[in-house]
Amino acid sequence: MMTGAKRKRSTVWRKIQAVRLEDIKAWCMRRLPILTWVPVYNWKENLVPDTVSGMMLAIQQVTQGTFALTSLISANAVERLVPSVRTNFTANNNSGILGLSEFEMQRIGVAAAVSFLGGIIQVVMFMLQLGSATFLLTEPVISAMTTGAATHVVTSQVKYLLGMKMPYISGPLAFFHIYAYVFENIRSVQLEALLLSLLSIVVLVLVKELNEKYHRNIKVVLPIDLLLIIATSIACYYADMEYVYGIEVVGNIPKGLPSPKAPSMSVLPEVVTEAFGVALVGYVASLALAQGSAKKFKYSVDDNQEFLAHGLSNVIPSFFFCIPSAAAMGRTALLYSTGAKTQVACLISCVLILVVIYTIGPLLYWLPMCVLASIIVVGLKGMLMQFRDLKKYWNVDKIDWSIWVSTYVFTICFAANVGLLYGVMCTIAIVIFRFPRAKTLNLKNMKEVEYKYKVEDNCESLKQVKIVSVNSPLVFLNARKFHADLLKIIQKDGMSSQCEQNTLLCSFSNGSCHGELVQPCHNDRHVLILDCSGLNFFDYTGVSVLLQIYVDCKNRYIDVLLAHCKGSLIKAMQYGGNLDSENPVFFESISSAIDAIPIHRNYSKFSEQSEL
């Protein structure tokens, strides 16, 4: 009996171990995506374009550095705790780390502490699964916050563009104080630096526009940032601009990486505000770019996974005295334009950056600061161009327009994290006011109905129509739920035929498809009618979801018709574009929509009416 009991316990224990190992393996595969895509990497097709893109990305990384918005937030902490005016340290007090002085290491240590604590906050947010709350970050709020933060970065570079000596100005309304100081001391503008800045900006914008226009015709874009750095550094060295004209240069750049060392724990309580700013602003800006890429290339983004990834990428480098980082629009756009296929391009870029750190860094001593500032400002062009979003928000939903404007004003008056918080709170308040019983859409029971306007000659046609009633407002709070519920209805009862079901699932889930996609059957078309009589109000996010559903269904040979639409919804969707100009989409009633459907005997038969 004892032997049998021991054998039974041993069997149970092996099963438990097997289950635990499977769980651990599944967790690792989910949280370390590299374990999933590296084994199936197509070396023959992807290595060359990834290598080219990685090289171009490294060139841009050298010239622009890390994310400008998080760098600006970190700079606030550095200047507050270790001001530029040296009090306790001198340039001759060597710290023994890469030849840097104690004063310099104090400033770097503060930035590293911000990175460490910001990363810890992001990891904690991952553990609390706060990624599910990202639906509160609406597109107008993100657009306004990033645009305002980009405006702050441009403002921080004004003193270098003009060659002015300016004290560090921070705090509320610092944006206006900086420009007030510039105008009060306009006579101190250095003409040589101003001319060099203007020339650099003109050259950068012109060449980048040409690269963007003709990138399909040329395999490798012109690395104008690198060429400009080389040209101006050589000119500055031989013309001795630092001493003859007084142009400020980058100066000494230490070679190599320091030995790992934990950030100073005593500084952490002093940088809590900036750490939260880095954690939130960096995450939001990166998530916006990730979601844009996911929409473009048809894959899914795990919001919580993004918290973990960015948190670790801030915590671990902080031990090497690195400052906070995040994704940047300029680098993302460069990967698009240079034809990057996978994340191998980023790995190659990292290797090349290490080569620069260990070998080429000191050669940038003579780079004029006004040129570096010009590169940074032009790199922010994509974010600054988001001002154009105001027109579409005005045409779609004026409340979203007002949220954008007020969030932008709060961002430039205070800080990016304050503007982000205001935008979220303002959005919630407005939705509560407009949507008293705010809730996500719930899928109700599907019922068989008989259409009172059926006639004998088109009975077959009417059985081919699926009608979905939308009985709630469509805003950012429930847009994702609406999308998911509609997907369930389309999948159920053969809405999509077997030959097209895989592609439909891939498109509607906006996720990554595993395996080969089956091409849809051209003759097996379906009709989906959305009854919008209960759609009382909507916002920009809701309209975007409707348009995305329309485009995806059209690509999968599902005709989408909208009935009982209010004039404002029709106007908003027409402004958004992508609607069929030949066939009508909007109808006064369900019956008129059904009457407009051509009769095809090869349509699938269904006669359910669903409510969302």
Coordinates of C-alpha atoms in Angstrom, one line a residue:
M1 CA 0.0 0.0 0.0
M2 CA 2.8 2.4 0.9
T3 CA 4.6 1.6 -2.4
G4 CA 1.4 2.2 -4.4
A5 CA 0.7 5.5 -2.6
K6 CA 4.2 6.7 -3.2
R7 CA 3.9 5.7 -6.9
K8 CA 0.6 7.6 -7.1
R9 CA 2.1 10.7 -5.5
S10 CA 5.1 10.5 -7.8
T11 CA 2.8 10.4 -10.8
V12 CA 0.8 13.3 -9.6
W13 CA 4.0 15.3 -8.9
R14 CA 5.3 14.6 -12.4
K15 CA 2.0 15.8 -13.9
I16 CA 2.2 19.0 -11.8
Q17 CA 5.8 19.6 -13.0
A18 CA 4.7 19.0 -16.6
V19 CA 1.9 21.5 -16.2
R20 CA 4.2 24.1 -14.6
L21 CA 6.8 23.6 -17.3
E22 CA 4.1 24.1 -20.0
D23 CA 2.9 27.2 -18.2
I24 CA 6.4 28.6 -17.9
K25 CA 7.1 27.9 -21.6
A26 CA 3.8 29.6 -22.6
W27 CA 4.6 32.6 -20.5
C28 CA 8.1 33.0 -21.9
M29 CA 6.8 32.7 -25.5
R30 CA 4.2 35.4 -24.7
R31 CA 6.5 37.8 -22.9
L32 CA 9.6 37.2 -25.0
P33 CA 8.4 37.5 -28.6
I34 CA 11.9 37.0 -29.9
L35 CA 11.6 33.3 -29.0
T36 CA 8.6 33.1 -31.5
W37 CA 9.9 35.0 -34.5
V38 CA 13.6 34.3 -34.6
P39 CA 13.2 30.5 -35.2
V40 CA 11.1 31.2 -38.3
Y41 CA 13.1 34.2 -39.6
N42 CA 13.5 34.2 -43.4
W43 CA 17.2 34.9 -43.8
K44 CA 17.1 34.8 -47.5
E45 CA 14.4 37.4 -48.1
N46 CA 14.7 39.6 -45.0
L47 CA 18.3 39.9 -44.1
V48 CA 19.4 42.3 -46.8
P49 CA 16.5 44.8 -46.3
D50 CA 16.8 44.5 -42.6
T51 CA 20.6 45.2 -42.8
V52 CA 20.1 48.3 -44.9
S53 CA 17.4 49.6 -42.7
G54 CA 19.5 48.9 -39.6
M55 CA 22.4 50.9 -41.0
M56 CA 20.2 53.8 -41.8
L57 CA 18.6 53.7 -38.4
A58 CA 22.0 53.7 -36.7
I59 CA 23.0 56.8 -38.6
Q60 CA 19.8 58.6 -37.4
Q61 CA 20.3 57.3 -33.9
V62 CA 23.8 58.8 -33.8
T63 CA 22.5 62.2 -34.9
Q64 CA 19.4 62.4 -32.8
G65 CA 19.9 60.2 -29.8
T66 CA 17.0 59.0 -27.7
F67 CA 13.4 60.2 -27.5
A68 CA 13.3 64.0 -27.2
L69 CA 10.2 64.2 -25.0
T70 CA 11.5 61.9 -22.2
S71 CA 14.9 63.6 -22.5
L72 CA 13.3 67.0 -21.8
I73 CA 11.5 65.6 -18.8
S74 CA 14.7 64.1 -17.5
A75 CA 16.5 67.5 -18.0
N76 CA 14.0 69.2 -15.7
A77 CA 15.1 66.8 -12.9
V78 CA 18.8 67.3 -13.7
E79 CA 18.7 71.1 -13.7
R80 CA 16.6 71.1 -10.5
L81 CA 18.9 68.9 -8.5
V82 CA 22.3 69.6 -10.1
P83 CA 22.0 73.1 -11.7
S84 CA 24.3 74.1 -14.6
V85 CA 26.0 76.6 -12.3
R86 CA 28.6 74.5 -10.5
T87 CA 28.7 75.0 -6.8
N88 CA 30.2 72.0 -5.1
F89 CA 32.2 70.5 -8.0
T90 CA 34.9 71.7 -10.4
A91 CA 35.8 70.4 -13.8
N92 CA 39.1 69.1 -12.4
N93 CA 37.5 66.7 -9.9
N94 CA 37.7 63.5 -11.9
S95 CA 35.2 60.8 -11.0
G96 CA 37.3 58.0 -12.4
I97 CA 34.4 57.0 -14.8
L98 CA 35.2 57.5 -18.5
G99 CA 37.3 60.6 -17.6
L100 CA 34.2 62.5 -16.5
S101 CA 34.2 65.0 -13.7
E102 CA 32.2 64.5 -10.5
F103 CA 29.9 67.3 -11.5
E104 CA 29.1 65.6 -14.8
M105 CA 28.6 62.2 -13.1
Q106 CA 26.2 63.9 -10.6
R107 CA 24.0 65.2 -13.5
I108 CA 24.2 61.8 -15.4
G109 CA 23.3 60.0 -12.1
V110 CA 20.1 62.0 -11.7
A111 CA 19.0 61.2 -15.3
A112 CA 19.8 57.5 -14.7
A113 CA 17.7 57.6 -11.5
V114 CA 14.8 59.0 -13.5
S115 CA 15.2 56.2 -16.0
F116 CA 15.4 53.6 -13.2
L117 CA 12.3 54.8 -11.3
G118 CA 10.3 55.4 -14.5
G119 CA 11.0 51.8 -15.6
I120 CA 10.0 50.4 -12.2
I121 CA 6.7 52.3 -12.5
Q122 CA 6.1 50.9 -16.0
V123 CA 6.8 47.3 -14.7
V124 CA 4.4 47.8 -11.8
M125 CA 1.8 49.0 -14.3
F126 CA 2.4 45.8 -16.2
M127 CA 1.9 43.7 -13.1
L128 CA -1.3 45.6 -12.3
Q129 CA -2.5 45.0 -15.9
L130 CA -3.1 48.7 -16.4
G131 CA -2.7 48.3 -20.2
S132 CA -6.5 47.5 -20.3
A133 CA -7.0 51.2 -19.3
T134 CA -5.4 52.5 -22.4
F135 CA -8.8 53.0 -24.0
L136 CA -9.0 56.2 -22.0
L137 CA -6.1 57.5 -24.2
T138 CA -8.1 58.7 -27.1
E139 CA -6.5 59.8 -30.4
P140 CA -7.2 63.5 -29.9
V141 CA -5.5 63.4 -26.4
I142 CA -2.4 61.5 -27.6
S143 CA -2.1 63.8 -30.7
A144 CA -2.4 67.0 -28.7
M145 CA 0.0 65.8 -25.9
T146 CA 2.7 64.7 -28.3
T147 CA 2.3 67.9 -30.4
G148 CA 2.6 70.0 -27.3
A149 CA 5.6 68.1 -26.1
A150 CA 7.2 68.4 -29.5
T151 CA 6.6 72.2 -29.2
H152 CA 8.4 72.1 -25.8
V153 CA 11.4 70.3 -27.4
V154 CA 11.6 72.9 -30.2
T155 CA 11.5 75.7 -27.6
S156 CA 14.3 74.0 -25.7
Q157 CA 16.5 74.1 -28.9
V158 CA 15.9 77.8 -29.6
K159 CA 18.9 79.0 -27.6
Y160 CA 21.2 76.7 -29.7
L161 CA 19.5 77.7 -33.0
L162 CA 20.1 81.4 -32.2
G163 CA 23.5 80.9 -30.5
M164 CA 22.3 82.6 -27.4
K165 CA 23.5 82.2 -23.8
M166 CA 20.4 81.6 -21.8
P167 CA 19.8 80.4 -18.3
Y168 CA 17.8 77.2 -17.8
I169 CA 14.1 78.1 -17.5
S170 CA 11.6 75.5 -16.2
G171 CA 8.3 75.3 -14.3
P172 CA 4.8 76.4 -15.2
L173 CA 4.6 78.8 -18.1
A174 CA 8.3 78.3 -18.8
F175 CA 7.3 78.1 -22.5
F176 CA 6.3 81.7 -22.5
H177 CA 9.2 82.9 -20.2
I178 CA 11.7 81.4 -22.7
Y179 CA 10.3 83.4 -25.6
A180 CA 10.0 86.5 -23.5
Y181 CA 13.7 86.2 -22.6
V182 CA 14.6 85.7 -26.3
F183 CA 12.8 88.9 -27.4
E184 CA 14.2 90.8 -24.5
N185 CA 17.7 89.8 -25.5
I186 CA 17.3 89.7 -29.2
R187 CA 20.5 91.7 -29.7
S188 CA 22.5 88.9 -28.3
V189 CA 21.6 86.5 -31.2
Q190 CA 24.7 85.1 -32.8
L191 CA 24.3 85.8 -36.6
E192 CA 26.7 83.0 -37.6
A193 CA 24.9 80.4 -35.6
L194 CA 21.5 81.6 -36.9
L195 CA 22.6 81.4 -40.5
L196 CA 24.1 78.0 -40.0
S197 CA 20.9 76.8 -38.4
L198 CA 18.7 78.2 -41.2
L199 CA 20.9 76.6 -43.8
S200 CA 20.9 73.2 -42.0
I201 CA 17.1 73.2 -41.6
V202 CA 16.6 74.1 -45.3
V203 CA 18.9 71.4 -46.5
L204 CA 17.5 68.8 -44.1
V205 CA 13.8 69.5 -45.0
L206 CA 14.5 69.6 -48.7
V207 CA 16.5 66.4 -48.9
K208 CA 14.1 64.5 -46.6
E209 CA 11.2 65.6 -48.7
L210 CA 13.0 64.3 -51.8
N211 CA 13.8 61.1 -50.1
E212 CA 10.2 60.6 -49.1
K213 CA 9.0 61.4 -52.6
Y214 CA 11.3 59.1 -54.5
H215 CA 11.9 56.4 -51.9
R216 CA 10.2 53.9 -54.1
N217 CA 12.6 54.6 -57.0
I218 CA 15.8 54.4 -54.9
K219 CA 16.9 51.5 -52.9
V220 CA 18.8 53.5 -50.3
V221 CA 17.8 56.9 -49.0
L222 CA 20.4 59.7 -48.8
P223 CA 21.6 59.9 -45.1
I224 CA 21.5 63.7 -45.1
D225 CA 21.8 63.8 -41.3
L226 CA 25.1 62.0 -41.3
L227 CA 26.5 63.9 -44.3
L228 CA 25.5 67.2 -42.6
I229 CA 27.3 66.2 -39.4
I230 CA 30.4 65.3 -41.3
A231 CA 30.4 68.4 -43.4
T232 CA 29.8 70.9 -40.6
S233 CA 32.2 69.2 -38.2
I234 CA 35.0 69.3 -40.8
A235 CA 34.2 73.0 -41.6
C236 CA 34.1 73.9 -37.9
Y237 CA 37.4 72.2 -37.3
Y238 CA 39.3 73.8 -40.2
A239 CA 37.7 77.2 -39.8
D240 CA 38.2 77.1 -36.0
M241 CA 34.6 78.3 -35.6
E242 CA 34.6 77.6 -31.9
Y243 CA 37.1 80.4 -31.2
V244 CA 36.9 82.6 -34.2
Y245 CA 33.1 83.0 -34.3
G246 CA 32.3 81.7 -30.8
I247 CA 30.0 78.9 -32.1
E248 CA 29.2 76.4 -29.4
V249 CA 30.2 72.8 -30.2
V250 CA 29.2 69.4 -28.7
G251 CA 32.6 69.0 -27.0
N252 CA 34.2 65.9 -25.5
I253 CA 32.3 62.7 -25.8
P254 CA 33.6 59.8 -23.6
K255 CA 34.5 56.5 -25.3
G256 CA 33.0 53.2 -24.3
L257 CA 30.5 52.1 -21.6
P258 CA 31.0 52.5 -17.9
S259 CA 30.9 49.5 -15.6
P260 CA 27.4 48.7 -14.3
K261 CA 26.4 50.4 -11.1
A262 CA 23.0 50.8 -9.4
P263 CA 21.6 54.4 -9.6
S264 CA 21.7 56.4 -6.4
M265 CA 18.7 55.3 -4.3
S266 CA 18.8 58.5 -2.3
V267 CA 17.9 60.5 -5.4
L268 CA 14.7 58.5 -6.2
P269 CA 12.4 60.4 -3.8
E270 CA 13.4 63.6 -5.5
V271 CA 12.6 62.5 -9.0
V272 CA 9.2 60.9 -8.5
T273 CA 7.4 63.5 -10.5
E274 CA 9.7 63.3 -13.5
A275 CA 9.7 59.5 -13.3
F276 CA 6.0 59.4 -13.6
G277 CA 6.2 61.8 -16.5
V278 CA 8.8 59.5 -18.3
A279 CA 6.7 56.4 -17.6
L280 CA 3.4 57.8 -18.9
V281 CA 4.6 60.1 -21.7
G282 CA 7.1 57.6 -23.1
Y283 CA 4.6 54.8 -22.9
V284 CA 1.7 56.7 -24.5
A285 CA 3.9 58.1 -27.4
S286 CA 5.3 54.6 -28.0
L287 CA 1.9 52.9 -27.9
A288 CA 0.5 55.4 -30.4
L289 CA 3.3 54.5 -32.8
A290 CA 2.8 50.7 -32.1
Q291 CA -0.9 50.9 -32.8
G292 CA -0.3 52.8 -36.0
S293 CA 2.1 50.1 -37.2
A294 CA -0.3 47.4 -36.1
K295 CA -3.0 48.9 -38.2
K296 CA -0.7 49.4 -41.2
F297 CA 0.7 45.8 -41.2
K298 CA -2.3 43.9 -39.7
Y299 CA -1.0 42.6 -36.4
S300 CA -2.0 43.0 -32.8
V301 CA -0.5 45.0 -29.9
D302 CA -0.5 43.7 -26.3
D303 CA -0.9 46.9 -24.3
N304 CA 0.4 45.3 -21.1
Q305 CA 3.4 43.8 -22.9
E306 CA 4.3 47.3 -24.0
F307 CA 4.5 48.3 -20.3
L308 CA 6.9 45.4 -19.6
A309 CA 9.1 46.0 -22.6
H310 CA 9.5 49.7 -22.0
G311 CA 9.9 49.2 -18.3
L312 CA 12.8 46.8 -18.7
S313 CA 14.4 49.0 -21.4
N314 CA 14.6 51.8 -18.9
V315 CA 15.5 49.8 -15.8
I316 CA 18.4 47.7 -17.2
P317 CA 20.2 50.6 -19.1
S318 CA 20.0 52.8 -16.0
F319 CA 22.7 50.6 -14.4
F320 CA 25.0 51.9 -17.3
F321 CA 24.1 55.5 -16.7
C322 CA 21.6 55.7 -19.6
I323 CA 18.8 58.2 -19.8
P324 CA 15.1 57.3 -20.4
S325 CA 14.1 56.1 -23.8
A326 CA 11.0 55.5 -25.9
A327 CA 9.9 55.0 -29.5
A328 CA 10.2 58.0 -31.8
M329 CA 8.2 58.9 -34.8
G330 CA 11.2 59.8 -37.0
R331 CA 12.9 56.4 -36.5
T332 CA 9.7 54.5 -37.1
A333 CA 9.1 56.4 -40.3
L334 CA 12.6 55.7 -41.4
L335 CA 12.1 51.9 -40.9
Y336 CA 9.0 52.2 -43.1
S337 CA 10.7 54.1 -45.9
T338 CA 13.8 51.9 -45.9
G339 CA 11.8 48.7 -46.2
A340 CA 12.6 47.0 -42.9
K341 CA 11.0 43.6 -42.6
T342 CA 11.5 42.5 -39.0
Q343 CA 13.1 43.6 -35.7
V344 CA 16.4 42.3 -36.9
A345 CA 16.9 45.8 -38.3
C346 CA 16.8 47.3 -34.8
L347 CA 19.2 44.7 -33.5
I348 CA 21.7 45.6 -36.3
S349 CA 21.2 49.2 -35.5
C350 CA 22.1 48.5 -31.8
V351 CA 25.3 46.7 -32.8
L352 CA 26.4 49.6 -35.0
I353 CA 25.6 52.1 -32.2
L354 CA 27.9 50.2 -29.9
V355 CA 30.6 50.4 -32.5
V356 CA 30.1 54.2 -32.6
I357 CA 30.2 54.5 -28.8
Y358 CA 33.5 52.6 -28.6
T359 CA 35.3 54.1 -31.6
I360 CA 33.7 57.1 -33.4
G361 CA 32.1 59.1 -30.6
P362 CA 35.0 61.4 -29.8
L363 CA 35.2 62.5 -33.4
L364 CA 31.9 64.4 -32.9
Y365 CA 33.7 67.0 -30.7
W366 CA 33.5 69.7 -33.4
L367 CA 29.9 69.3 -34.3
P368 CA 28.2 72.7 -33.9
M369 CA 25.3 72.7 -31.4
C370 CA 23.2 74.8 -33.8
V371 CA 23.5 72.0 -36.4
L372 CA 22.6 69.3 -33.8
A373 CA 19.6 71.5 -32.7
S374 CA 18.5 71.8 -36.4
I375 CA 18.6 68.0 -36.8
I376 CA 16.5 67.5 -33.6
V377 CA 13.9 70.1 -34.7
V378 CA 13.5 68.7 -38.2
G379 CA 13.2 65.2 -36.7
L380 CA 10.1 66.5 -34.9
K381 CA 8.4 67.5 -38.1
G382 CA 6.1 64.5 -38.0
M383 CA 4.8 65.4 -34.6
L384 CA 4.4 69.1 -35.4
M385 CA 2.5 68.2 -38.5
Q386 CA -0.3 66.8 -36.3
F387 CA -1.7 70.3 -36.2
R388 CA -3.4 69.3 -39.4
D389 CA -5.5 66.9 -37.3
L390 CA -7.5 69.9 -36.1
K391 CA -9.4 70.1 -39.4
K392 CA -10.6 66.5 -39.3
Y393 CA -11.6 66.8 -35.6
W394 CA -13.6 69.9 -36.4
N395 CA -15.4 68.2 -39.2
V396 CA -16.1 65.0 -37.3
D397 CA -16.7 66.0 -33.7
K398 CA -16.2 69.5 -32.4
I399 CA -15.9 68.2 -28.8
D400 CA -12.9 66.2 -29.8
W401 CA -11.6 69.4 -31.4
S402 CA -12.0 71.3 -28.2
I403 CA -10.3 68.5 -26.2
W404 CA -7.3 68.6 -28.6
V405 CA -6.9 72.4 -28.3
S406 CA -7.3 72.5 -24.5
T407 CA -5.0 69.5 -24.0
Y408 CA -2.3 71.2 -26.2
V409 CA -2.7 74.4 -24.2
F410 CA -2.3 72.6 -20.9
T411 CA 0.8 70.8 -22.3
I412 CA 2.6 73.9 -23.4
C413 CA 1.6 75.8 -20.3
F414 CA 2.7 73.2 -17.8
A415 CA 4.2 69.9 -19.0
A416 CA 3.5 66.8 -21.1
N417 CA 2.4 64.7 -18.2
V418 CA 0.1 67.4 -16.9
G419 CA -1.4 67.8 -20.4
L420 CA -1.9 64.1 -20.7
L421 CA -3.7 63.9 -17.3
Y422 CA -5.9 66.8 -18.1
G423 CA -6.8 65.3 -21.5
V424 CA -7.8 62.0 -19.9
M425 CA -9.8 63.7 -17.1
C426 CA -11.5 66.0 -19.6
T427 CA -12.4 63.2 -21.9
I428 CA -13.9 61.2 -19.0
A429 CA -15.9 64.2 -17.8
I430 CA -17.3 64.9 -21.2
V431 CA -18.3 61.3 -21.8
I432 CA -20.0 61.0 -18.5
F433 CA -21.9 64.2 -19.3
R434 CA -22.9 62.9 -22.8
F435 CA -23.2 59.2 -21.9
P436 CA -24.9 59.0 -18.4
R437 CA -25.0 55.2 -18.5
A438 CA -21.6 54.7 -20.1
K439 CA -21.0 51.0 -20.8
T440 CA -19.5 48.9 -23.4
L441 CA -21.7 47.2 -26.0
N442 CA -23.2 43.9 -25.0
L443 CA -24.0 41.2 -27.4
K444 CA -27.7 40.2 -27.0
N445 CA -29.5 37.1 -28.0
M446 CA -30.0 36.7 -31.8
K447 CA -33.6 36.3 -32.8
E448 CA -35.3 35.0 -36.0
V449 CA -37.5 37.7 -37.5
E450 CA -40.0 37.9 -40.3
Y451 CA -39.8 41.0 -42.5
K452 CA -43.2 42.5 -43.1
Y453 CA -42.0 43.9 -46.4
K454 CA -41.2 40.5 -47.9
V455 CA -42.6 39.8 -51.3
E456 CA -42.7 36.6 -53.3
D457 CA -40.2 37.6 -56.1
N458 CA -37.4 38.6 -53.8
C459 CA -37.9 36.2 -50.9
E460 CA -34.6 34.5 -51.7
S461 CA -32.8 37.8 -51.6
L462 CA -34.1 38.8 -48.2
K463 CA -32.8 35.6 -46.7
Q464 CA -29.3 36.7 -47.7
V465 CA -29.2 39.8 -45.4
K466 CA -27.9 40.0 -41.9
I467 CA -29.1 43.1 -39.9
V468 CA -27.2 44.3 -36.8
S469 CA -28.9 47.0 -34.7
V470 CA -26.5 49.4 -32.9
N471 CA -28.5 50.6 -29.9
S472 CA -25.8 52.6 -28.0
P473 CA -23.6 55.5 -28.6
L474 CA -20.3 54.7 -30.3
V475 CA -17.4 56.4 -28.6
F476 CA -13.8 55.5 -27.4
L477 CA -15.2 53.7 -24.4
N478 CA -17.0 51.1 -26.3
A479 CA -15.4 51.2 -29.8
R480 CA -13.3 48.1 -29.2
K481 CA -16.2 46.1 -27.8
F482 CA -18.3 47.0 -30.7
H483 CA -15.6 45.9 -33.1
A484 CA -15.2 42.6 -31.2
D485 CA -19.0 41.9 -31.0
L486 CA -19.4 42.6 -34.7
L487 CA -16.6 40.1 -35.4
K488 CA -18.5 37.4 -33.5
I489 CA -21.7 38.0 -35.5
I490 CA -19.8 37.9 -38.8
Q491 CA -18.1 34.6 -37.8
K492 CA -21.4 33.0 -36.6
D493 CA -23.7 31.0 -38.8
G494 CA -21.6 31.1 -41.9
M495 CA -21.5 34.9 -42.5
S496 CA -18.0 34.3 -44.0
S497 CA -17.6 31.3 -46.2
Q498 CA -14.9 28.7 -45.4
C499 CA -12.6 30.0 -48.1
E500 CA -12.5 33.5 -46.7
Q501 CA -13.0 33.0 -43.0
N502 CA -9.3 33.0 -42.2
T503 CA -8.6 36.3 -44.0
L504 CA -11.6 37.8 -42.3
L505 CA -10.5 36.8 -38.9
C506 CA -7.1 38.2 -39.5
S507 CA -8.4 41.6 -40.7
F508 CA -11.1 42.1 -38.1
S509 CA -9.0 41.0 -35.1
N510 CA -6.2 43.3 -36.4
G511 CA -3.9 40.5 -35.3
S512 CA -1.1 38.5 -36.6
C513 CA -2.1 35.5 -38.7
H514 CA -0.3 32.2 -38.3
G515 CA -0.2 30.1 -41.4
E516 CA -1.1 30.8 -45.0
L517 CA -4.2 32.9 -45.8
V518 CA -6.9 31.5 -48.0
Q519 CA -8.0 33.8 -50.8
P520 CA -11.7 34.8 -50.6
C521 CA -14.2 33.5 -53.1
H522 CA -15.2 36.3 -55.4
N523 CA -18.7 34.9 -56.1
D524 CA -19.6 34.2 -52.5
R525 CA -20.6 37.7 -51.4
H526 CA -22.6 38.7 -48.3
V527 CA -24.5 41.7 -47.1
L528 CA -24.4 43.3 -43.7
I529 CA -26.8 46.1 -42.8
L530 CA -26.1 48.2 -39.7
D531 CA -29.2 49.8 -38.2
C532 CA -27.9 53.0 -36.7
S533 CA -31.2 54.3 -35.4
G534 CA -29.9 53.8 -31.8
L535 CA -26.6 55.5 -32.4
N536 CA -27.3 58.7 -30.6
F537 CA -23.9 60.2 -30.7
F538 CA -20.3 59.3 -31.6
D539 CA -16.8 60.6 -31.5
Y540 CA -13.8 60.4 -33.8
T541 CA -12.8 57.0 -32.5
G542 CA -16.3 55.6 -33.2
V543 CA -16.3 56.9 -36.8
S544 CA -12.8 55.5 -37.3
V545 CA -14.0 52.0 -36.2
L546 CA -17.0 52.2 -38.6
L547 CA -14.8 53.1 -41.5
Q548 CA -12.3 50.4 -40.6
I549 CA -15.2 47.8 -40.5
Y550 CA -16.5 49.0 -43.9
V551 CA -13.1 48.8 -45.6
D552 CA -12.3 45.3 -44.0
C553 CA -15.7 43.9 -45.1
K554 CA -15.3 45.3 -48.6
N555 CA -11.9 43.6 -48.9
R556 CA -13.5 40.3 -47.8
Y557 CA -16.5 40.7 -50.3
I558 CA -19.0 41.6 -47.6
D559 CA -21.2 44.6 -48.6
V560 CA -21.9 46.9 -45.7
L561 CA -25.0 49.2 -45.8
L562 CA -26.0 51.7 -43.1
A563 CA -29.6 52.5 -42.3
H564 CA -31.3 55.2 -40.2
C565 CA -28.1 57.3 -40.1
K566 CA -28.1 60.8 -38.7
G567 CA -26.8 63.6 -41.0
S568 CA -23.8 64.2 -38.7
L569 CA -22.8 60.6 -39.0
I570 CA -23.1 60.5 -42.8
K571 CA -21.0 63.7 -43.0
A572 CA -18.3 62.4 -40.7
M573 CA -18.0 59.1 -42.5
Q574 CA -17.9 60.8 -45.9
Y575 CA -15.2 63.2 -44.7
G576 CA -13.2 60.2 -43.4
G577 CA -13.1 58.8 -47.0
N578 CA -12.8 55.2 -48.2
L579 CA -16.5 54.9 -49.0
D580 CA -17.7 53.4 -52.3
S581 CA -18.5 56.4 -54.6
E582 CA -20.4 54.2 -57.1
N583 CA -22.8 52.3 -54.9
P584 CA -24.9 53.9 -52.2
V585 CA -24.0 53.2 -48.6
F586 CA -26.5 55.2 -46.5
F587 CA -30.2 54.5 -46.6
E588 CA -33.2 56.1 -44.9
S589 CA -34.6 52.7 -43.6
I590 CA -33.8 49.0 -43.5
S591 CA -36.4 48.3 -46.1
S592 CA -34.8 50.8 -48.6
A593 CA -31.4 49.2 -47.9
I594 CA -32.8 45.7 -48.6
D595 CA -34.5 46.9 -51.8
A596 CA -31.2 48.1 -53.1
I597 CA -29.6 44.7 -52.7
P598 CA -29.2 42.9 -56.1
I599 CA -30.6 39.4 -56.1
H600 CA -27.9 36.7 -56.5
R601 CA -28.8 33.1 -55.9
N602 CA -25.3 32.2 -54.8
Y603 CA -25.5 34.4 -51.7
S604 CA -25.4 32.6 -48.4
K605 CA -28.8 32.4 -46.7
F606 CA -29.5 33.9 -43.3
S607 CA -32.3 35.9 -41.8
E608 CA -31.3 36.8 -38.3
Q609 CA -31.4 40.2 -36.7
S610 CA -28.9 40.9 -34.1
E611 CA -28.7 43.6 -31.5
L612 CA -25.5 45.2 -30.1

